[in-house]
Tab-separated table of C-alpha atoms in Angstrom:
chain	number	residue	atom	x	y	z
P	1	UNK	CA	20.706	1.783	-34.135
P	2	UNK	CA	17.828	3.872	-35.488
P	3	UNK	CA	18.867	6.999	-37.361
P	4	UNK	CA	16.906	9.110	-34.856
P	5	UNK	CA	18.981	7.763	-31.981
P	6	UNK	CA	22.565	9.046	-31.657
P	7	UNK	CA	25.535	6.716	-31.398
P	8	UNK	CA	27.026	8.577	-28.440
P	9	UNK	CA	25.528	10.182	-25.381
P	10	UNK	CA	26.293	12.059	-22.198
P	11	UNK	CA	26.834	9.843	-19.167
P	12	UNK	CA	28.414	10.239	-15.734
P	13	UNK	CA	31.910	8.684	-15.716
P	14	UNK	CA	34.620	8.266	-13.110
P	15	UNK	CA	38.196	9.448	-13.750
P	16	UNK	CA	40.623	6.513	-13.339
P	17	UNK	CA	37.695	4.159	-12.686
P	18	UNK	CA	37.190	5.000	-9.015
P	19	UNK	CA	37.586	7.828	-6.556
P	20	UNK	CA	35.817	10.411	-4.431
P	21	UNK	CA	32.988	12.669	-5.664
P	22	UNK	CA	35.498	14.975	-7.434
P	23	UNK	CA	36.306	12.085	-9.784
P	24	UNK	CA	32.859	12.272	-11.370
P	25	UNK	CA	32.540	13.956	-14.754
P	26	UNK	CA	30.227	14.055	-17.778
P	27	UNK	CA	31.585	11.947	-20.643
P	28	UNK	CA	29.770	13.087	-23.805
P	29	UNK	CA	31.370	10.384	-25.931
P	30	UNK	CA	29.819	7.418	-24.098
P	31	UNK	CA	28.423	4.885	-26.587
P	32	UNK	CA	24.638	4.564	-26.552
P	33	UNK	CA	23.832	1.016	-25.397
P	34	UNK	CA	22.163	-1.322	-27.854
P	35	UNK	CA	19.223	-3.301	-26.419
P	36	UNK	CA	19.300	-7.082	-26.763
P	37	UNK	CA	17.019	-9.921	-25.765
P	38	UNK	CA	14.260	-8.646	-23.494
P	39	UNK	CA	15.642	-5.104	-23.320
P	40	UNK	CA	14.244	-1.761	-24.418
P	41	UNK	CA	16.234	1.397	-24.985
P	42	UNK	CA	14.918	4.133	-22.728
P	43	UNK	CA	15.694	7.857	-23.072
P	44	UNK	CA	16.155	8.925	-19.473
P	45	UNK	CA	14.393	11.943	-17.955
P	46	UNK	CA	15.591	11.522	-14.340
P	47	UNK	CA	17.511	9.048	-12.181
P	48	UNK	CA	17.703	8.372	-8.447
P	49	UNK	CA	20.793	8.225	-6.275
P	50	UNK	CA	21.438	5.386	-3.881
P	51	UNK	CA	24.137	4.662	-1.297
P	52	UNK	CA	25.392	1.774	-3.401
P	53	UNK	CA	26.375	4.363	-6.019
P	54	UNK	CA	28.830	5.859	-3.547
P	55	UNK	CA	30.354	2.481	-2.832
P	56	UNK	CA	30.613	1.618	-6.491
P	57	UNK	CA	32.239	4.974	-7.246
P	58	UNK	CA	34.834	4.184	-4.605
P	59	UNK	CA	35.437	0.709	-6.062
P	60	UNK	CA	33.866	-1.024	-3.053
P	61	UNK	CA	30.723	-2.499	-4.620
P	62	UNK	CA	30.699	-5.734	-6.640
P	63	UNK	CA	28.856	-4.970	-9.861
P	64	UNK	CA	26.833	-7.914	-11.275
P	65	UNK	CA	28.353	-9.706	-14.227
P	66	UNK	CA	27.418	-8.022	-17.496
P	67	UNK	CA	26.192	-4.811	-15.878
P	68	UNK	CA	27.386	-1.531	-17.452
P	69	UNK	CA	30.126	0.316	-15.593
P	70	UNK	CA	28.016	3.504	-15.534
P	71	UNK	CA	26.478	4.152	-12.121
P	72	UNK	CA	22.744	4.116	-11.360
P	73	UNK	CA	19.974	1.536	-11.079
P	74	UNK	CA	16.716	3.533	-11.081
P	75	UNK	CA	15.307	5.948	-13.607
P	76	UNK	CA	12.295	7.358	-15.421
P	77	UNK	CA	11.985	8.135	-19.118
P	78	UNK	CA	10.416	7.180	-22.442
P	79	UNK	CA	10.908	4.060	-24.517
P	80	UNK	CA	13.026	5.047	-27.527
P	81	UNK	CA	13.511	1.635	-29.143
P	82	UNK	CA	12.204	-1.931	-28.865
P	83	UNK	CA	14.108	-4.749	-30.556
P	84	UNK	CA	12.236	-7.362	-32.568
P	85	UNK	CA	12.642	-10.157	-30.024
P	86	UNK	CA	10.344	-12.756	-28.573
P	87	UNK	CA	11.956	-12.065	-25.170
P	88	UNK	CA	10.475	-8.546	-24.995
P	89	UNK	CA	7.546	-8.362	-22.598
P	90	UNK	CA	4.272	-7.806	-24.451
P	91	UNK	CA	2.321	-4.568	-24.258
P	92	UNK	CA	5.151	-2.059	-24.546
P	93	UNK	CA	5.545	0.388	-27.415
P	94	UNK	CA	7.942	3.136	-28.447
P	95	UNK	CA	6.993	6.424	-26.712
P	96	UNK	CA	5.611	4.818	-23.559
P	97	UNK	CA	6.426	6.757	-20.391
P	98	UNK	CA	8.046	4.389	-17.934
P	99	UNK	CA	10.166	4.043	-14.811
P	100	UNK	CA	12.124	1.039	-13.696
P	101	UNK	CA	15.026	-0.831	-12.167
P	102	UNK	CA	18.254	-1.796	-13.920
P	103	UNK	CA	21.531	-3.515	-13.088
P	104	UNK	CA	23.374	-0.290	-13.879
P	105	UNK	CA	23.704	2.513	-16.407
P	106	UNK	CA	21.069	4.982	-15.214
P	107	UNK	CA	23.421	8.007	-14.846
P	108	UNK	CA	23.062	8.664	-18.575
P	109	UNK	CA	20.907	9.953	-21.400
P	110	UNK	CA	19.951	6.408	-22.514
P	111	UNK	CA	19.783	3.011	-20.844
P	112	UNK	CA	19.205	-0.526	-22.114
P	113	UNK	CA	16.978	-2.296	-19.607
P	114	UNK	CA	14.800	-5.397	-19.450
P	115	UNK	CA	11.175	-4.761	-20.313
P	116	UNK	CA	10.360	-7.117	-17.416
P	117	UNK	CA	11.588	-4.406	-15.034
P	118	UNK	CA	9.677	-1.485	-16.506
P	119	UNK	CA	6.550	0.072	-14.996
P	120	UNK	CA	4.093	2.412	-16.742
P	121	UNK	CA	4.517	5.930	-15.344
P	122	UNK	CA	1.215	7.197	-13.881
P	123	UNK	CA	0.190	10.650	-15.040
P	124	UNK	CA	-0.297	11.619	-11.404
P	125	UNK	CA	3.435	11.317	-10.652
P	126	UNK	CA	6.329	13.451	-11.880
P	127	UNK	CA	9.444	12.147	-13.609
P	128	UNK	CA	11.440	12.985	-10.474
P	129	UNK	CA	9.137	11.085	-8.123
P	130	UNK	CA	9.064	8.009	-10.414
P	131	UNK	CA	12.843	7.963	-10.631
P	132	UNK	CA	12.967	7.703	-6.826
P	133	UNK	CA	10.694	4.674	-6.485
P	134	UNK	CA	12.186	1.494	-8.026
P	135	UNK	CA	15.313	0.651	-6.046
P	136	UNK	CA	14.157	1.828	-2.625
P	137	UNK	CA	10.576	0.602	-2.692
P	138	UNK	CA	11.437	-2.771	-4.270
P	139	UNK	CA	14.231	-3.206	-1.673
P	140	UNK	CA	11.822	-2.364	1.157
P	141	UNK	CA	9.239	-4.769	-0.291
P	142	UNK	CA	11.780	-7.554	-0.457
P	143	UNK	CA	13.079	-6.972	3.064
P	144	UNK	CA	9.719	-6.634	4.742
P	145	UNK	CA	7.672	-9.305	2.969
P	146	UNK	CA	9.910	-11.831	1.208
P	147	UNK	CA	12.744	-12.017	3.748
P	148	UNK	CA	11.127	-10.632	6.876
P	149	UNK	CA	7.852	-12.516	6.286
P	150	UNK	CA	5.925	-9.619	7.860
P	151	UNK	CA	2.275	-10.261	8.646
P	152	UNK	CA	-0.474	-7.852	9.609
P	153	UNK	CA	-0.420	-7.088	13.354
P	154	UNK	CA	3.291	-7.571	13.751
P	155	UNK	CA	5.837	-4.918	14.805
P	156	UNK	CA	8.788	-3.604	12.788
P	157	UNK	CA	12.010	-1.734	13.484
P	158	UNK	CA	13.646	0.146	10.598
P	159	UNK	CA	17.204	1.268	11.253
P	160	UNK	CA	18.389	4.441	9.480
P	161	UNK	CA	14.769	5.578	9.669
P	162	UNK	CA	15.229	8.644	7.432
P	163	UNK	CA	16.959	6.689	4.672
P	164	UNK	CA	15.050	6.178	1.434
P	165	UNK	CA	14.536	2.420	1.942
P	166	UNK	CA	13.233	2.919	5.482
P	167	UNK	CA	11.004	5.804	4.345
P	168	UNK	CA	9.419	3.329	1.951
P	169	UNK	CA	9.356	0.591	4.568
P	170	UNK	CA	7.597	2.724	7.171
P	171	UNK	CA	4.815	3.442	4.740
P	172	UNK	CA	4.580	-0.184	3.544
P	173	UNK	CA	4.387	-1.451	7.140
P	174	UNK	CA	1.719	1.085	8.027
P	175	UNK	CA	-0.261	0.273	4.883
P	176	UNK	CA	-0.227	-3.420	5.667
P	177	UNK	CA	-1.364	-3.044	9.264
P	178	UNK	CA	1.710	-3.171	11.490
P	179	UNK	CA	0.906	-3.024	15.211
P	180	UNK	CA	3.900	-0.687	15.799
P	181	UNK	CA	6.667	0.801	13.662
P	182	UNK	CA	9.940	1.864	15.314
P	183	UNK	CA	12.945	3.625	13.864
P	184	UNK	CA	16.477	4.601	14.843
P	185	UNK	CA	17.908	7.906	13.627
P	186	UNK	CA	20.648	10.393	14.417
P	187	UNK	CA	18.430	13.361	15.420
P	188	UNK	CA	15.034	14.228	16.811
P	189	UNK	CA	14.310	16.056	13.563
P	190	UNK	CA	14.689	12.824	11.637
P	191	UNK	CA	12.596	10.952	14.205
P	192	UNK	CA	9.798	13.505	13.876
P	193	UNK	CA	10.043	13.181	10.104
P	194	UNK	CA	9.574	9.391	10.425
P	195	UNK	CA	6.624	9.837	12.760
P	196	UNK	CA	4.944	12.000	10.139
P	197	UNK	CA	5.264	9.068	7.713
P	198	UNK	CA	3.691	6.657	10.200
P	199	UNK	CA	6.358	5.563	12.656
P	200	UNK	CA	5.124	4.930	16.198
P	201	UNK	CA	8.310	5.868	18.049
P	202	UNK	CA	11.940	6.613	17.308
P	203	UNK	CA	15.240	6.313	19.144
P	204	UNK	CA	18.209	8.637	18.790
P	205	UNK	CA	21.135	6.250	18.681
P	206	UNK	CA	23.567	9.087	19.414
P	207	UNK	CA	21.885	9.971	22.724
P	208	UNK	CA	20.717	6.654	24.168
P	209	UNK	CA	20.994	2.878	24.011
P	210	UNK	CA	18.333	2.304	21.410
P	211	UNK	CA	17.843	-1.385	22.135
P	212	UNK	CA	17.182	-0.699	25.821
P	213	UNK	CA	14.721	2.023	24.915
P	214	UNK	CA	12.954	-0.246	22.458
P	215	UNK	CA	12.598	-3.029	25.038
P	216	UNK	CA	11.098	-0.503	27.460
P	217	UNK	CA	8.631	0.627	24.756
P	218	UNK	CA	7.590	-2.995	24.033
P	219	UNK	CA	7.415	-4.143	27.684
P	220	UNK	CA	10.406	-6.409	27.086
P	221	UNK	CA	8.905	-8.224	24.117
P	222	UNK	CA	10.986	-6.718	21.345
P	223	UNK	CA	9.960	-6.436	17.681
P	224	UNK	CA	8.966	-9.087	15.184
P	225	UNK	CA	10.966	-7.802	12.223
P	226	UNK	CA	14.188	-5.735	12.246
P	227	UNK	CA	15.548	-4.313	8.980
P	228	UNK	CA	19.159	-3.395	9.457
P	229	UNK	CA	21.703	-1.549	7.276
P	230	UNK	CA	24.347	-1.125	9.978
P	231	UNK	CA	25.766	-4.624	10.487
P	232	UNK	CA	28.428	-5.492	13.048
P	233	UNK	CA	28.013	-2.580	15.409
P	234	UNK	CA	24.270	-3.310	15.804
P	235	UNK	CA	24.478	-7.113	15.772
P	236	UNK	CA	24.467	-7.509	19.563
P	237	UNK	CA	21.691	-4.949	20.111
P	238	UNK	CA	19.590	-6.480	17.342
P	239	UNK	CA	19.692	-9.800	19.166
P	240	UNK	CA	18.521	-7.998	22.316
P	241	UNK	CA	15.753	-6.164	20.472
P	242	UNK	CA	14.286	-8.942	18.349
P	243	UNK	CA	11.203	-10.718	19.675
P	244	UNK	CA	10.820	-14.462	20.065
P	245	UNK	CA	10.380	-16.048	16.614
P	246	UNK	CA	11.505	-12.739	15.116
P	247	UNK	CA	13.516	-12.045	12.007
P	248	UNK	CA	16.539	-9.743	11.519
P	249	UNK	CA	17.049	-8.777	7.875
P	250	UNK	CA	20.491	-7.428	7.121
P	251	UNK	CA	20.925	-5.247	4.037
P	252	UNK	CA	24.248	-3.474	4.646
P	253	UNK	CA	27.294	-2.896	6.747
P	254	UNK	CA	27.503	0.823	7.454
P	255	UNK	CA	28.751	-0.080	10.943
P	256	UNK	CA	31.305	-2.637	9.772
P	257	UNK	CA	31.212	-6.334	8.887
P	258	UNK	CA	33.480	-7.773	11.591
P	259	UNK	CA	32.150	-8.471	15.091
P	260	UNK	CA	34.322	-7.414	18.020
P	261	UNK	CA	34.199	-8.711	21.585
P	262	UNK	CA	32.058	-11.453	23.061
P	263	UNK	CA	28.602	-11.968	21.591
P	264	UNK	CA	26.047	-14.317	23.163
P	265	UNK	CA	24.730	-16.313	20.217
P	266	UNK	CA	22.584	-18.373	22.584
P	267	UNK	CA	19.886	-15.829	21.987
P	268	UNK	CA	19.306	-17.363	18.582
P	269	UNK	CA	18.072	-20.537	20.386
P	270	UNK	CA	16.342	-18.857	23.306
P	271	UNK	CA	14.444	-16.508	21.020
P	272	UNK	CA	14.119	-18.896	18.070
P	273	UNK	CA	15.042	-15.907	15.921
P	274	UNK	CA	16.501	-15.758	12.434
P	275	UNK	CA	19.205	-13.561	10.965
P	276	UNK	CA	19.302	-13.376	7.178
P	277	UNK	CA	21.268	-11.233	4.810
P	278	UNK	CA	19.922	-10.237	1.422
P	279	UNK	CA	20.623	-8.094	-1.618
P	280	UNK	CA	18.613	-6.997	-4.631
P	281	UNK	CA	21.040	-6.045	-7.395
P	282	UNK	CA	22.610	-9.518	-7.489
P	283	UNK	CA	19.254	-11.227	-7.997
P	284	UNK	CA	18.212	-12.587	-11.361
P	285	UNK	CA	15.634	-10.960	-13.602
P	286	UNK	CA	12.899	-13.424	-12.681
P	287	UNK	CA	13.229	-12.691	-8.954
P	288	UNK	CA	13.329	-8.925	-9.552
P	289	UNK	CA	10.362	-9.173	-11.909
P	290	UNK	CA	8.230	-10.787	-9.185
P	291	UNK	CA	9.056	-7.896	-6.890
P	292	UNK	CA	8.206	-5.425	-9.630
P	293	UNK	CA	4.771	-7.086	-9.964
P	294	UNK	CA	4.252	-6.907	-6.204
P	295	UNK	CA	5.120	-3.219	-6.237
P	296	UNK	CA	2.707	-2.533	-9.098
P	297	UNK	CA	-0.103	-4.459	-7.385
P	298	UNK	CA	0.247	-3.219	-3.800
P	299	UNK	CA	2.065	0.123	-3.885
P	300	UNK	CA	1.315	1.810	-7.206
P	301	UNK	CA	-2.379	2.463	-6.493
P	302	UNK	CA	-1.357	4.117	-3.189
P	303	UNK	CA	1.135	6.330	-5.000
P	304	UNK	CA	-1.554	7.393	-7.435
P	305	UNK	CA	-4.102	8.339	-4.799
P	306	UNK	CA	-1.566	9.978	-2.501
P	307	UNK	CA	-1.476	7.491	0.378
P	308	UNK	CA	2.205	6.699	-0.331
P	309	UNK	CA	4.766	9.466	-0.756
P	310	UNK	CA	8.344	9.729	-2.058
P	311	UNK	CA	9.922	12.617	-0.131
P	312	UNK	CA	12.534	14.229	-2.335
P	313	UNK	CA	15.287	16.118	-0.477
P	314	UNK	CA	16.720	17.860	-3.556
P	315	UNK	CA	16.701	17.687	-7.334
P	316	UNK	CA	19.957	18.268	-9.202
P	317	UNK	CA	20.898	18.500	-12.850
P	318	UNK	CA	22.997	15.567	-14.128
P	319	UNK	CA	25.832	18.032	-14.520
P	320	UNK	CA	25.644	18.635	-10.739
P	321	UNK	CA	26.076	14.942	-9.870
P	322	UNK	CA	29.262	15.702	-7.906
P	323	UNK	CA	27.331	17.948	-5.535
P	324	UNK	CA	24.570	15.343	-5.262
P	325	UNK	CA	27.067	12.690	-4.168
P	326	UNK	CA	28.610	15.034	-1.657
P	327	UNK	CA	25.182	15.742	-0.143
P	328	UNK	CA	24.422	12.057	0.159
P	329	UNK	CA	27.783	11.475	1.853
P	330	UNK	CA	26.926	14.121	4.448
P	331	UNK	CA	24.162	11.866	5.880
P	332	UNK	CA	21.982	14.943	6.377
P	333	UNK	CA	19.230	14.004	3.961
P	334	UNK	CA	15.660	12.968	4.734
P	335	UNK	CA	14.530	11.536	1.391
P	336	UNK	CA	15.615	10.929	-2.170
P	337	UNK	CA	18.207	12.755	-4.173
P	338	UNK	CA	17.266	12.936	-7.828
P	339	UNK	CA	19.144	14.083	-10.939
P	340	UNK	CA	17.391	15.227	-14.090
P	341	UNK	CA	19.113	14.772	-17.436
P	342	UNK	CA	20.002	18.255	-18.738
């Protein structure tokens, strides 16, 4: 370790390894990670919160093998150290301002992360905005294009419309020429928020049968791509709402993972539709690197000129991470929650 880099750092830890938000605390004796292979050591300026962090904190999220136990997968900061390794991606140097995606460890002052998952931070964007891009926008890119096989002129439904991934997805779909973009959300306020981002129409799942309303809006056709975070409780309605030759991309199980009651699976044949589950964190570095490149090519220019936005609900200090987790758990947010390293 370089003499200018400390051996220990502040990082968010969890008392007894798992628990509710009150179990979070700042451990100032956390060892600074040492980069190996393709990794750089990055001094973190800010990191983004994601729902997987809540699940991991509770002990309900399978962390990839070899990932640090510290929470957090997206961050912004400066390169503090580059090992002398042929695996390090060319073009990086100490002092570069970056943001990126990691397998874990972002709730800290330093992180060891593959150079293949780093992106140069544009001067037009703040540290906080950049920390809110990697996980959500790469996940939305994967769901819409790689798994959902979206093409210009098709229609899309994003469940949890005001969630960070769907906020990214609405903008991506609009930018790539979707014929219509629908969302589900828990309030009219959230629906209006999604419309301001580019959504065509939204359905309040608390006040109506959203699949019936969507079929009315599409004259019975349904939508070409559905991106779902809810799981079992929406499975039946998703099969109603998907169009012929459509794709349902499942990314989570907020509504459970066990189907109850009778479900007509004949719709898979009648509609020739496809249901496919996917994840990002469990993917290998090569797969994630391709998504990084796609993000840099298609989205980064639109961030720089203002066509794409990262709405930030609130910025906390790292020492306020408990309050940040509690706010995310309230399901009242319309955008990213960011922590800055203080």
